[in-house]
Coordinates of C-alpha atoms (C1' of nucleotides) in Angstrom, one line a residue:
Chain A
M1 CA 0.0 0.0 0.0
S2 CA 2.7 2.5 1.0
I3 CA 4.6 1.2 -2.0
F4 CA 1.8 2.0 -4.3
G5 CA 1.4 5.4 -2.7
K6 CA 5.1 6.2 -3.2
L7 CA 5.1 5.0 -6.8
S8 CA 2.0 7.0 -7.5
F9 CA 3.6 10.1 -6.0
K10 CA 6.7 9.6 -8.0
D11 CA 4.8 9.1 -11.1
Q12 CA 2.9 12.3 -10.4
A13 CA 6.1 14.3 -9.9
F14 CA 7.4 12.8 -13.1
K15 CA 4.3 13.8 -14.9
L16 CA 4.5 17.3 -13.6
R17 CA 8.1 17.7 -14.6
E18 CA 7.3 16.4 -18.0
D19 CA 4.5 19.0 -18.3
S20 CA 6.9 21.7 -17.4
I21 CA 9.4 20.5 -20.0
L22 CA 6.6 20.6 -22.6
D23 CA 5.7 24.1 -21.5
A24 CA 9.2 25.2 -22.0
T25 CA 9.4 23.5 -25.4
T26 CA 6.2 25.1 -26.5
G27 CA 7.5 28.6 -25.7
I28 CA 10.8 28.1 -27.4
L29 CA 9.2 26.5 -30.5
A30 CA 6.9 29.5 -30.7
T31 CA 9.7 32.0 -30.8
K32 CA 12.7 30.3 -32.4
G33 CA 11.0 27.5 -34.3
F34 CA 12.2 23.9 -34.6
D35 CA 15.5 24.2 -36.3
L36 CA 16.9 26.8 -34.0
M37 CA 15.6 25.4 -30.8
T38 CA 18.4 23.4 -29.1
M39 CA 18.1 20.9 -26.3
D40 CA 20.3 23.2 -24.3
D41 CA 17.7 25.9 -24.6
V42 CA 15.1 23.7 -23.1
A43 CA 17.3 22.3 -20.4
N44 CA 18.5 25.7 -19.4
L45 CA 15.1 27.3 -19.3
I46 CA 13.8 24.9 -16.7
G47 CA 17.1 24.5 -14.9
I48 CA 18.0 20.9 -15.5
S49 CA 20.9 19.4 -17.3
K50 CA 20.7 18.0 -20.8
P51 CA 21.1 14.4 -19.8
S52 CA 18.2 14.7 -17.4
L53 CA 16.1 16.0 -20.3
Y54 CA 17.1 13.0 -22.3
K55 CA 15.8 10.8 -19.5
H56 CA 12.3 12.1 -20.2
F57 CA 12.5 12.3 -24.0
K58 CA 14.8 10.1 -26.0
S59 CA 15.4 12.7 -28.7
K60 CA 14.6 16.1 -29.9
E61 CA 12.2 14.6 -32.4
D62 CA 10.5 12.8 -29.5
L63 CA 10.3 15.9 -27.4
V64 CA 8.8 18.1 -30.1
G65 CA 6.4 15.3 -31.2
S66 CA 5.1 15.0 -27.6
T67 CA 4.7 18.7 -27.5
M68 CA 2.6 18.8 -30.7
V69 CA 0.6 15.8 -29.4
R70 CA -0.3 17.7 -26.3
L71 CA -1.3 20.7 -28.4
L72 CA -3.5 18.6 -30.6
D73 CA -5.1 17.1 -27.5
G74 CA -5.9 20.6 -26.4
A75 CA -7.5 21.4 -29.7
S76 CA -9.6 18.3 -29.8
Y77 CA -10.7 18.9 -26.2
Q78 CA -11.7 22.4 -27.1
L79 CA -13.7 21.2 -30.1
D80 CA -15.5 18.6 -28.0
Q81 CA -16.4 21.1 -25.3
L82 CA -18.3 23.4 -27.7
P83 CA -22.0 23.5 -27.1
E84 CA -24.1 21.4 -29.5
T85 CA -26.2 24.5 -30.1
L86 CA -23.5 26.1 -32.2
S87 CA -23.7 25.7 -36.0
A88 CA -20.9 24.1 -37.9
K89 CA -19.4 27.5 -39.0
E90 CA -19.7 28.8 -35.4
K91 CA -17.8 25.8 -34.2
L92 CA -15.1 26.3 -36.8
S93 CA -14.9 30.0 -35.8
A94 CA -14.7 29.2 -32.1
L95 CA -11.9 26.7 -32.6
L96 CA -10.0 29.2 -34.7
E97 CA -10.5 31.8 -32.1
W98 CA -9.1 29.4 -29.5
A99 CA -6.0 28.7 -31.6
L100 CA -5.4 32.5 -32.2
R101 CA -5.6 33.2 -28.5
V102 CA -3.2 30.3 -27.7
R103 CA -0.7 31.9 -30.1
L104 CA -1.3 35.4 -28.7
E105 CA -0.4 34.1 -25.2
G106 CA 2.9 32.8 -26.4
G107 CA 1.8 29.3 -27.7
M108 CA 2.5 28.0 -31.1
P109 CA 0.5 27.3 -34.2
F110 CA -0.6 23.7 -34.4
L111 CA 0.1 23.3 -38.0
P112 CA 3.7 22.5 -38.9
S113 CA 3.1 24.5 -42.1
T114 CA 6.4 26.3 -42.0
S115 CA 8.8 23.5 -42.9
A116 CA 8.7 20.4 -45.0
H117 CA 11.4 19.1 -42.8
V118 CA 9.3 19.4 -39.6
R119 CA 6.2 18.1 -41.4
E120 CA 8.1 14.9 -42.4
M121 CA 9.5 14.4 -39.0
L122 CA 6.0 14.7 -37.4
M123 CA 4.6 12.3 -40.0
R124 CA 7.0 9.6 -38.6
N125 CA 5.3 10.1 -35.2
L126 CA 2.4 7.6 -35.2
K127 CA 0.7 9.0 -32.2
Y128 CA 0.8 12.5 -33.7
V129 CA -0.4 11.3 -37.1
G130 CA -3.3 9.4 -35.5
K131 CA -4.5 12.5 -33.6
V132 CA -4.1 14.7 -36.6
L133 CA -6.2 12.4 -38.8
K134 CA -8.9 12.2 -36.1
L135 CA -9.1 16.0 -35.7
N136 CA -8.9 16.5 -39.5
A137 CA -11.9 14.2 -40.0
K138 CA -13.9 16.2 -37.6
L139 CA -13.0 19.5 -39.2
E140 CA -13.6 18.1 -42.6
K141 CA -17.1 17.1 -41.6
L142 CA -17.8 20.5 -40.1
V143 CA -16.7 22.2 -43.3
Q144 CA -19.0 20.1 -45.4
Q145 CA -21.9 20.6 -43.1
A146 CA -21.3 24.4 -43.2
Q147 CA -21.2 24.3 -46.9
K148 CA -24.4 22.3 -47.2
K149 CA -26.2 24.9 -45.0
D150 CA -24.7 27.7 -47.0
E151 CA -22.8 29.1 -44.0
L152 CA -19.6 28.6 -46.0
N153 CA -19.1 29.1 -49.7
A154 CA -20.4 25.9 -51.4
D155 CA -18.7 26.9 -54.7
L156 CA -15.3 26.4 -53.2
P157 CA -13.8 22.9 -53.0
S158 CA -14.0 21.6 -49.5
D159 CA -10.2 21.2 -49.3
V160 CA -9.6 24.7 -50.3
I161 CA -11.7 25.8 -47.4
L162 CA -10.1 23.3 -45.0
Y163 CA -6.5 24.1 -45.9
S164 CA -7.2 27.8 -45.8
Y165 CA -8.8 27.4 -42.4
Y166 CA -5.7 25.6 -41.1
A167 CA -3.5 28.3 -42.6
R168 CA -5.4 31.0 -40.6
T169 CA -4.5 29.2 -37.4
C170 CA -0.9 30.1 -38.1
D171 CA -1.4 33.3 -40.0
P172 CA 1.7 35.4 -39.7
A173 CA -0.4 38.6 -39.8
V174 CA -1.1 37.9 -36.1
E175 CA 2.5 38.3 -35.1
Y176 CA 2.8 41.4 -37.3
L177 CA -0.2 43.0 -35.7
Q178 CA 1.0 42.1 -32.2
R179 CA 4.4 43.5 -32.9
F180 CA 3.8 46.6 -35.0
S181 CA 0.3 47.8 -34.2
K182 CA -1.0 49.0 -30.9
M183 CA -4.0 46.7 -31.2
N184 CA -5.0 44.7 -28.2
K185 CA -5.5 40.9 -28.3
D186 CA -9.3 41.0 -28.5
D187 CA -9.3 43.3 -31.5
I188 CA -6.6 41.2 -33.2
V189 CA -8.7 38.1 -32.8
K190 CA -11.9 39.8 -33.9
H191 CA -10.2 41.2 -37.1
M192 CA -8.5 37.9 -37.9
L193 CA -11.8 36.1 -37.7
Q194 CA -13.5 38.6 -39.9
V195 CA -10.8 38.5 -42.5
C196 CA -10.9 34.7 -42.5
F197 CA -14.6 34.4 -43.1
D198 CA -15.5 37.7 -44.8
G199 CA -12.3 38.3 -46.7
L200 CA -10.7 41.7 -47.4
K201 CA -13.2 43.1 -49.8
N202 CA -16.1 45.4 -48.9
K203 CA -19.3 43.6 -47.9
Chain B
M1 CA 39.0 49.0 -76.4
S2 CA 39.7 45.3 -76.5
I3 CA 40.4 45.6 -72.8
F4 CA 37.1 47.2 -72.2
G5 CA 35.5 44.5 -74.2
K6 CA 37.3 41.8 -72.3
L7 CA 36.4 43.2 -68.9
S8 CA 32.8 43.7 -69.9
F9 CA 32.6 40.2 -71.1
K10 CA 34.1 38.9 -67.9
D11 CA 31.7 41.0 -66.0
Q12 CA 28.8 39.7 -68.0
A13 CA 29.9 36.1 -67.3
F14 CA 30.3 36.9 -63.6
K15 CA 26.8 38.4 -63.5
L16 CA 25.4 35.4 -65.3
R17 CA 27.0 33.0 -62.8
E18 CA 25.7 35.1 -60.0
D19 CA 22.2 34.9 -61.4
S20 CA 22.5 31.1 -61.6
I21 CA 23.6 31.0 -58.0
L22 CA 20.6 33.1 -57.0
D23 CA 18.4 30.8 -59.0
A24 CA 19.7 27.8 -57.2
T25 CA 19.4 29.5 -53.8
T26 CA 15.8 30.5 -54.5
G27 CA 14.9 26.9 -55.3
I28 CA 16.5 25.5 -52.2
L29 CA 15.1 28.2 -49.9
A30 CA 11.7 27.4 -51.3
T31 CA 11.9 23.7 -50.4
K32 CA 14.2 23.5 -47.4
G33 CA 14.0 27.0 -45.9
F34 CA 16.8 29.1 -44.6
D35 CA 17.9 27.1 -41.6
L36 CA 18.3 23.8 -43.4
M37 CA 19.8 25.2 -46.6
T38 CA 23.6 24.7 -46.5
M39 CA 26.2 26.4 -48.6
D40 CA 27.1 22.9 -49.8
D41 CA 23.6 22.5 -51.1
V42 CA 23.9 25.6 -53.2
A43 CA 27.5 24.8 -54.4
N44 CA 26.6 21.2 -55.3
L45 CA 23.4 22.1 -57.1
I46 CA 25.2 24.4 -59.6
G47 CA 28.4 22.3 -59.7
I48 CA 30.9 24.6 -58.2
S49 CA 32.9 24.3 -55.0
K50 CA 32.1 26.1 -51.8
P51 CA 35.1 28.4 -51.9
S52 CA 34.0 29.5 -55.3
L53 CA 30.6 30.3 -54.0
Y54 CA 32.2 32.4 -51.2
K55 CA 34.0 34.4 -53.9
H56 CA 30.7 35.6 -55.1
F57 CA 28.9 36.0 -51.7
K58 CA 30.8 36.6 -48.6
S59 CA 28.5 34.7 -46.3
K60 CA 25.2 32.8 -46.2
E61 CA 23.6 35.9 -44.9
D62 CA 24.8 37.9 -47.8
L63 CA 23.7 35.2 -50.3
V64 CA 20.2 34.9 -49.0
G65 CA 19.9 38.7 -48.7
S66 CA 20.8 39.1 -52.3
T67 CA 18.3 36.5 -53.3
M68 CA 15.5 38.3 -51.4
V69 CA 16.6 41.6 -52.9
R70 CA 16.2 40.1 -56.4
L71 CA 12.8 38.8 -55.5
L72 CA 11.7 42.2 -54.2
D73 CA 13.0 43.8 -57.4
G74 CA 10.8 41.4 -59.4
A75 CA 7.7 42.2 -57.3
S76 CA 8.3 46.0 -57.7
Y77 CA 8.8 45.5 -61.4
Q78 CA 5.5 43.6 -61.7
L79 CA 3.7 46.3 -59.8
D80 CA 5.1 49.1 -61.9
Q81 CA 4.2 47.2 -65.1
L82 CA 0.5 47.0 -64.3
P83 CA -1.7 49.1 -66.6
E84 CA -2.9 52.3 -65.0
T85 CA -6.5 51.4 -65.9
L86 CA -6.6 48.9 -63.1
S87 CA -8.2 49.9 -59.9
A88 CA -6.3 49.7 -56.6
K89 CA -7.9 46.4 -55.6
E90 CA -7.3 45.0 -59.1
K91 CA -3.6 45.9 -58.8
L92 CA -3.3 44.2 -55.4
S93 CA -5.0 41.2 -56.8
A94 CA -2.8 41.1 -59.8
L95 CA 0.4 41.3 -57.7
L96 CA -0.9 38.6 -55.3
E97 CA -1.6 36.4 -58.4
W98 CA 1.9 37.0 -59.6
A99 CA 3.4 36.0 -56.2
L100 CA 1.3 32.9 -56.0
R101 CA 2.4 31.8 -59.5
V102 CA 6.0 32.4 -58.7
R103 CA 5.6 30.0 -55.7
L104 CA 3.7 27.4 -57.7
E105 CA 6.7 27.4 -60.2
G106 CA 9.1 26.6 -57.4
G107 CA 9.9 30.1 -56.2
M108 CA 9.5 31.3 -52.7
P109 CA 7.3 33.6 -50.7
F110 CA 8.8 37.1 -50.5
L111 CA 7.8 37.6 -46.9
P112 CA 10.2 36.1 -44.4
S113 CA 7.2 35.5 -42.1
T114 CA 8.2 32.0 -41.1
S115 CA 11.1 32.8 -38.7
A116 CA 11.9 35.7 -36.4
H117 CA 15.5 34.7 -36.9
V118 CA 15.4 35.2 -40.7
R119 CA 13.4 38.4 -40.3
E120 CA 16.1 39.9 -38.0
M121 CA 18.8 38.8 -40.4
L122 CA 17.2 40.5 -43.3
M123 CA 16.5 43.6 -41.3
R124 CA 20.3 44.0 -40.9
N125 CA 20.5 44.1 -44.8
L126 CA 20.2 47.8 -45.6
K127 CA 19.6 47.2 -49.3
Y128 CA 16.8 44.8 -48.5
V129 CA 15.2 47.0 -45.9
G130 CA 15.2 49.9 -48.3
K131 CA 13.4 48.0 -51.0
V132 CA 10.9 46.5 -48.6
L133 CA 10.0 50.0 -47.2
K134 CA 9.6 51.3 -50.7
L135 CA 7.3 48.4 -51.8
N136 CA 5.5 48.5 -48.5
A137 CA 4.7 52.2 -49.0
K138 CA 3.2 51.6 -52.5
L139 CA 1.1 48.7 -51.2
E140 CA -0.1 50.7 -48.2
K141 CA -1.2 53.4 -50.5
L142 CA -3.1 51.0 -52.8
V143 CA -4.8 49.5 -49.7
Q144 CA -6.0 52.9 -48.5
Q145 CA -7.2 53.9 -52.0
A146 CA -9.1 50.7 -52.3
Q147 CA -10.7 51.3 -48.9
K148 CA -11.7 54.8 -49.8
K149 CA -13.4 53.5 -53.0
D150 CA -15.1 50.8 -51.0
E151 CA -13.3 48.1 -53.0
L152 CA -11.8 46.8 -49.7
N153 CA -13.5 46.8 -46.4
A154 CA -13.1 50.3 -44.9
D155 CA -14.2 49.0 -41.5
L156 CA -10.9 47.1 -41.1
P157 CA -7.8 48.9 -40.0
S158 CA -5.4 49.3 -42.9
D159 CA -2.7 47.4 -41.3
V160 CA -4.9 44.4 -40.8
I161 CA -5.6 44.4 -44.5
L162 CA -2.0 44.9 -45.4
Y163 CA -0.5 42.3 -43.1
S164 CA -3.2 39.8 -44.2
Y165 CA -2.4 40.5 -47.8
Y166 CA 1.3 39.8 -47.2
A167 CA 0.3 36.6 -45.4
R168 CA -1.6 35.4 -48.4
T169 CA 1.5 35.6 -50.6
C170 CA 3.0 32.9 -48.4
D171 CA -0.2 31.0 -47.5
P172 CA 0.7 27.4 -46.8
A173 CA -2.6 26.3 -48.2
V174 CA -1.0 26.7 -51.6
E175 CA 1.5 23.9 -50.9
Y176 CA -1.1 21.7 -49.4
L177 CA -3.3 22.1 -52.4
Q178 CA -0.4 21.5 -54.7
R179 CA 0.6 18.4 -52.8
F180 CA -2.6 16.8 -51.8
S181 CA -5.3 17.9 -54.3
K182 CA -5.4 17.2 -58.0
M183 CA -6.1 20.8 -58.7
N184 CA -4.1 22.5 -61.5
K185 CA -2.2 25.7 -60.9
D186 CA -4.8 28.0 -62.5
D187 CA -7.5 26.7 -60.2
I188 CA -5.3 27.0 -57.2
V189 CA -4.6 30.6 -58.0
K190 CA -8.2 31.3 -58.7
H191 CA -9.4 29.9 -55.4
M192 CA -6.7 31.4 -53.3
L193 CA -7.6 34.9 -54.7
Q194 CA -11.2 34.3 -54.0
V195 CA -10.6 33.2 -50.5
C196 CA -8.3 36.2 -49.9
F197 CA -10.9 38.8 -51.0
D198 CA -14.2 37.1 -50.4
G199 CA -13.4 34.9 -47.4
L200 CA -14.7 31.4 -46.6
K201 CA -18.2 32.3 -45.9
N202 CA -21.1 32.2 -48.4
K203 CA -21.6 35.3 -50.4
Chain C
dG1 C1' 18.1 10.2 -11.5
dT2 C1' 21.2 14.0 -11.6
dC3 C1' 25.3 15.9 -13.1
dT4 C1' 30.3 16.8 -15.6
dA5 C1' 32.6 15.7 -19.4
dT6 C1' 32.9 14.2 -24.0
dA7 C1' 32.1 11.7 -28.3
dA8 C1' 30.4 12.2 -33.1
dG9 C1' 29.0 14.7 -36.9
dG10 C1' 27.4 18.7 -39.3
dA11 C1' 28.0 23.4 -41.4
dG12 C1' 30.0 28.1 -42.0
dA13 C1' 34.1 29.8 -43.4
dT14 C1' 39.1 29.9 -45.0
dA15 C1' 44.2 28.5 -46.1
dG16 C1' 46.9 27.5 -49.6
dA17 C1' 48.1 24.7 -53.8
dC18 C1' 47.3 25.0 -58.8
Chain D
dG1 C1' 39.4 32.0 -59.8
dT2 C1' 38.9 27.3 -58.9
dC3 C1' 39.5 23.4 -56.1
dT4 C1' 41.1 20.1 -51.9
dA5 C1' 41.7 19.9 -47.4
dT6 C1' 41.0 21.9 -43.0
dC7 C1' 39.7 24.9 -39.0
dT8 C1' 36.3 26.0 -35.7
dC9 C1' 32.2 26.1 -33.6
dC10 C1' 27.8 24.4 -32.5
dT11 C1' 24.4 20.7 -31.5
dT12 C1' 22.7 16.2 -30.7
dA13 C1' 23.3 12.5 -27.9
dT14 C1' 25.7 9.5 -24.4
dA15 C1' 29.3 7.5 -21.0
dG16 C1' 30.3 7.2 -16.5
dA17 C1' 30.8 9.2 -11.7
dC18 C1' 27.9 10.2 -7.5

DNA sequence: GTCTATAAGGAGATAGAC
DNA sequence: GTCTATCTCCTTATAGAC
């Protein structure tokens, strides 16, 4: 009994440390990106040594994969939490809003759009691929529902809408607005959502 | 006279080689990105040795800067060539179309949006910065003209439109469509333009 | 499990021969 | 001006002491 308790506590502590490693990784990935993030960066940020870091994650690839998996879990959770009363388009909008706010708080985009290198690496991660496919299927369905109900443009191919939707989650305009305009976060989100669904042209 | 001729010929050959180096760099940047592009990649692709490459460009930073400057020159040239009969919005659309086609042909986006690291590097390049500011001023003016004539949404802040416009020139949806859909280039361009100006929602 | 120290390899940049 | 060979630094990853 006391052994179980001890193990459980140890496991908890281990899990907590892993979470803090993932937090650090998320922040560094958001600012420096994959290629420039070093294992030293991560270890130094949380005050452990590099070998200790490797006790938790067996490689940089593993560490980043785990980080992305956690992010995907967050997105899926958000999507599942949305009230059923929302329309398909409203759900898509709400999830995009969540993703934009995550980024504005120092998180990172959950699409590895930036680099073919990173994309290929993640595609070797079965856990990641599984979760991506599952989330993708849900979003694909939402897009098609929204098109059927004329909430989204039914003249556009579904994949054009879906890929453009993904692209908006990592739209660099967000960083530019955050850096160069005096706009607050709420206004940035509001405008990004409007641009996504209504476009740049006059209504 | 013959000396002048010889020098001029040498200069021409030099210029030609430099152009082919920039071509190679453009292609590699488009596929691998800055961080993963090595000077060996560039040298090998055009069949010269690395030291020869360094005779033309004194560093990787210099090489990439020169490549971006040439790309900016191309964009400015395109913009200046557009007939004066086009409206401000039509000019913006035509330039975006040009940028998308450049990317579909294996070129690269002309916004270093992907990486803060690359952006900072380019900002140290005075020639690059000068040309960016000049092009940016022209585009800013076009955006404001289009808003005044109600071709673009006047309710949106100008910088939201401008940054979103830049973002569309490097929209990752283009690569996804090119890779995963059977769509031809003309259709990709058409849809990307529509999504940019009209958004995802039903009209 | 944590650290110090280090191996192994990659990539920017250059020396020096031709 | 071009190449072969090399320097130097950085980064991933691990060996081995405690």
